[in-house]
Amino acid sequence: MSAHKYELMFIADPSLDERALEKMAQQYLEIVTKEGGSIDKTDFWGRRKLAYEIDGNTEGNYAVINYTCEPAVSDELDRVLNLSESIIRTKILRKDAK
């Protein structure tokens, strides 16, 4: 197995401030780094209006993170993010797919 590049976008609870959002993202990204993966870029967009209401929210805190790891590690990150009550939506794209 070889590592792949991924892009994660998640939308978090709009009530989180920037510091709480970054701390939460760091905790989740430890899943990647503990398994030998790397975080290549993090970009916090802040609070934005959602295109449509999700779970009663009209706004969310957006974050885009590029990382490199094994596919199983990315699957585990996705699983854990989907269990979080603070995360409204996630999307993970593989960036080096042919």
mmCIF file of C-alpha atoms in Angstrom:
data_model
loop_
_atom_site.group_PDB
_atom_site.id
_atom_site.type_symbol
_atom_site.label_atom_id
_atom_site.label_comp_id
_atom_site.label_asym_id
_atom_site.label_seq_id
_atom_site.Cartn_x
_atom_site.Cartn_y
_atom_site.Cartn_z
ATOM 1 C CA MET A 1 0.000 0.000 0.000
ATOM 2 C CA SER A 2 1.189 3.494 -0.687
ATOM 3 C CA ALA A 3 0.193 6.877 0.615
ATOM 4 C CA HIS A 4 -2.168 9.088 -1.343
ATOM 5 C CA LYS A 5 -2.912 12.802 -1.287
ATOM 6 C CA TYR A 6 -6.356 13.849 -0.067
ATOM 7 C CA GLU A 7 -8.353 17.017 0.380
ATOM 8 C CA LEU A 8 -10.785 17.158 3.274
ATOM 9 C CA MET A 9 -13.433 19.832 3.527
ATOM 10 C CA PHE A 10 -15.578 19.935 6.586
ATOM 11 C CA ILE A 11 -18.249 22.268 7.867
ATOM 12 C CA ALA A 12 -18.327 22.604 11.640
ATOM 13 C CA ASP A 13 -20.824 24.006 14.113
ATOM 14 C CA PRO A 14 -21.140 27.786 13.538
ATOM 15 C CA SER A 15 -21.008 28.473 17.297
ATOM 16 C CA LEU A 16 -17.326 27.412 17.464
ATOM 17 C CA ASP A 17 -14.816 30.249 17.506
ATOM 18 C CA GLU A 18 -11.671 30.097 15.377
ATOM 19 C CA ARG A 19 -9.464 28.787 18.188
ATOM 20 C CA ALA A 20 -11.916 25.991 19.052
ATOM 21 C CA LEU A 21 -12.230 25.081 15.371
ATOM 22 C CA GLU A 22 -8.452 24.862 14.899
ATOM 23 C CA LYS A 23 -8.043 22.829 18.111
ATOM 24 C CA MET A 24 -10.767 20.403 17.035
ATOM 25 C CA ALA A 25 -9.234 20.035 13.559
ATOM 26 C CA GLN A 26 -5.836 19.358 15.111
ATOM 27 C CA GLN A 27 -7.279 16.581 17.290
ATOM 28 C CA TYR A 28 -8.843 14.868 14.282
ATOM 29 C CA LEU A 29 -5.727 15.285 12.159
ATOM 30 C CA GLU A 30 -3.698 13.407 14.791
ATOM 31 C CA ILE A 31 -5.339 10.296 13.317
ATOM 32 C CA VAL A 32 -3.310 11.003 10.151
ATOM 33 C CA THR A 33 -0.020 12.008 11.799
ATOM 34 C CA LYS A 34 -0.008 9.126 14.331
ATOM 35 C CA GLU A 35 -0.129 6.676 11.415
ATOM 36 C CA GLY A 36 2.807 8.281 9.615
ATOM 37 C CA GLY A 37 0.792 10.580 7.353
ATOM 38 C CA SER A 38 1.399 14.292 6.892
ATOM 39 C CA ILE A 39 -0.746 17.406 6.979
ATOM 40 C CA ASP A 40 0.254 19.393 3.914
ATOM 41 C CA LYS A 41 -1.958 22.471 4.195
ATOM 42 C CA THR A 42 -4.748 23.744 6.417
ATOM 43 C CA ASP A 43 -7.047 26.556 5.397
ATOM 44 C CA PHE A 44 -9.773 27.841 7.701
ATOM 45 C CA TRP A 45 -12.343 29.866 5.796
ATOM 46 C CA GLY A 46 -14.299 30.890 8.876
ATOM 47 C CA ARG A 47 -18.049 31.200 9.176
ATOM 48 C CA ARG A 48 -19.994 31.189 5.916
ATOM 49 C CA LYS A 49 -23.636 30.981 4.959
ATOM 50 C CA LEU A 50 -24.704 27.495 3.872
ATOM 51 C CA ALA A 51 -26.322 26.987 0.473
ATOM 52 C CA TYR A 52 -29.158 25.201 2.273
ATOM 53 C CA GLU A 53 -30.091 24.484 5.862
ATOM 54 C CA ILE A 54 -28.382 21.437 7.414
ATOM 55 C CA ASP A 55 -29.625 20.121 10.771
ATOM 56 C CA GLY A 56 -31.176 23.496 11.572
ATOM 57 C CA ASN A 57 -27.989 25.433 10.738
ATOM 58 C CA THR A 58 -27.911 28.197 8.129
ATOM 59 C CA GLU A 59 -24.194 28.935 8.684
ATOM 60 C CA GLY A 60 -21.118 26.822 9.291
ATOM 61 C CA ASN A 61 -17.380 27.086 9.904
ATOM 62 C CA TYR A 62 -15.526 25.851 6.836
ATOM 63 C CA ALA A 63 -12.102 24.197 6.839
ATOM 64 C CA VAL A 64 -10.125 22.721 3.947
ATOM 65 C CA ILE A 65 -7.193 20.449 4.746
ATOM 66 C CA ASN A 66 -4.779 18.729 2.380
ATOM 67 C CA TYR A 67 -3.055 15.658 3.767
ATOM 68 C CA THR A 68 -1.155 12.556 2.694
ATOM 69 C CA CYS A 69 -1.687 9.091 4.193
ATOM 70 C CA GLU A 70 -2.649 5.485 3.554
ATOM 71 C CA PRO A 71 -6.229 4.902 2.319
ATOM 72 C CA ALA A 72 -7.219 3.054 5.521
ATOM 73 C CA VAL A 73 -6.130 6.040 7.624
ATOM 74 C CA SER A 74 -8.235 8.398 5.511
ATOM 75 C CA ASP A 75 -11.203 6.039 5.910
ATOM 76 C CA GLU A 76 -10.751 6.111 9.686
ATOM 77 C CA LEU A 77 -10.544 9.934 9.691
ATOM 78 C CA ASP A 78 -13.797 10.078 7.690
ATOM 79 C CA ARG A 79 -15.471 7.633 10.100
ATOM 80 C CA VAL A 80 -14.465 9.637 13.181
ATOM 81 C CA LEU A 81 -15.474 12.982 11.634
ATOM 82 C CA ASN A 82 -18.914 11.601 10.797
ATOM 83 C CA LEU A 83 -19.395 10.563 14.440
ATOM 84 C CA SER A 84 -18.676 14.076 15.728
ATOM 85 C CA GLU A 85 -21.663 16.181 16.741
ATOM 86 C CA SER A 86 -19.632 19.355 16.030
ATOM 87 C CA ILE A 87 -19.157 18.455 12.354
ATOM 88 C CA ILE A 88 -22.133 19.251 10.109
ATOM 89 C CA ARG A 89 -20.742 17.875 6.805
ATOM 90 C CA THR A 90 -17.544 16.311 5.452
ATOM 91 C CA LYS A 91 -16.176 15.572 2.011
ATOM 92 C CA ILE A 92 -12.880 13.824 1.305
ATOM 93 C CA LEU A 93 -11.460 13.783 -2.206
ATOM 94 C CA ARG A 94 -8.432 11.806 -3.354
ATOM 95 C CA LYS A 95 -6.200 14.295 -5.148
ATOM 96 C CA ASP A 96 -3.762 11.987 -6.951
ATOM 97 C CA ALA A 97 -6.340 9.723 -8.553
ATOM 98 C CA LYS A 98 -5.700 9.068 -12.233
#
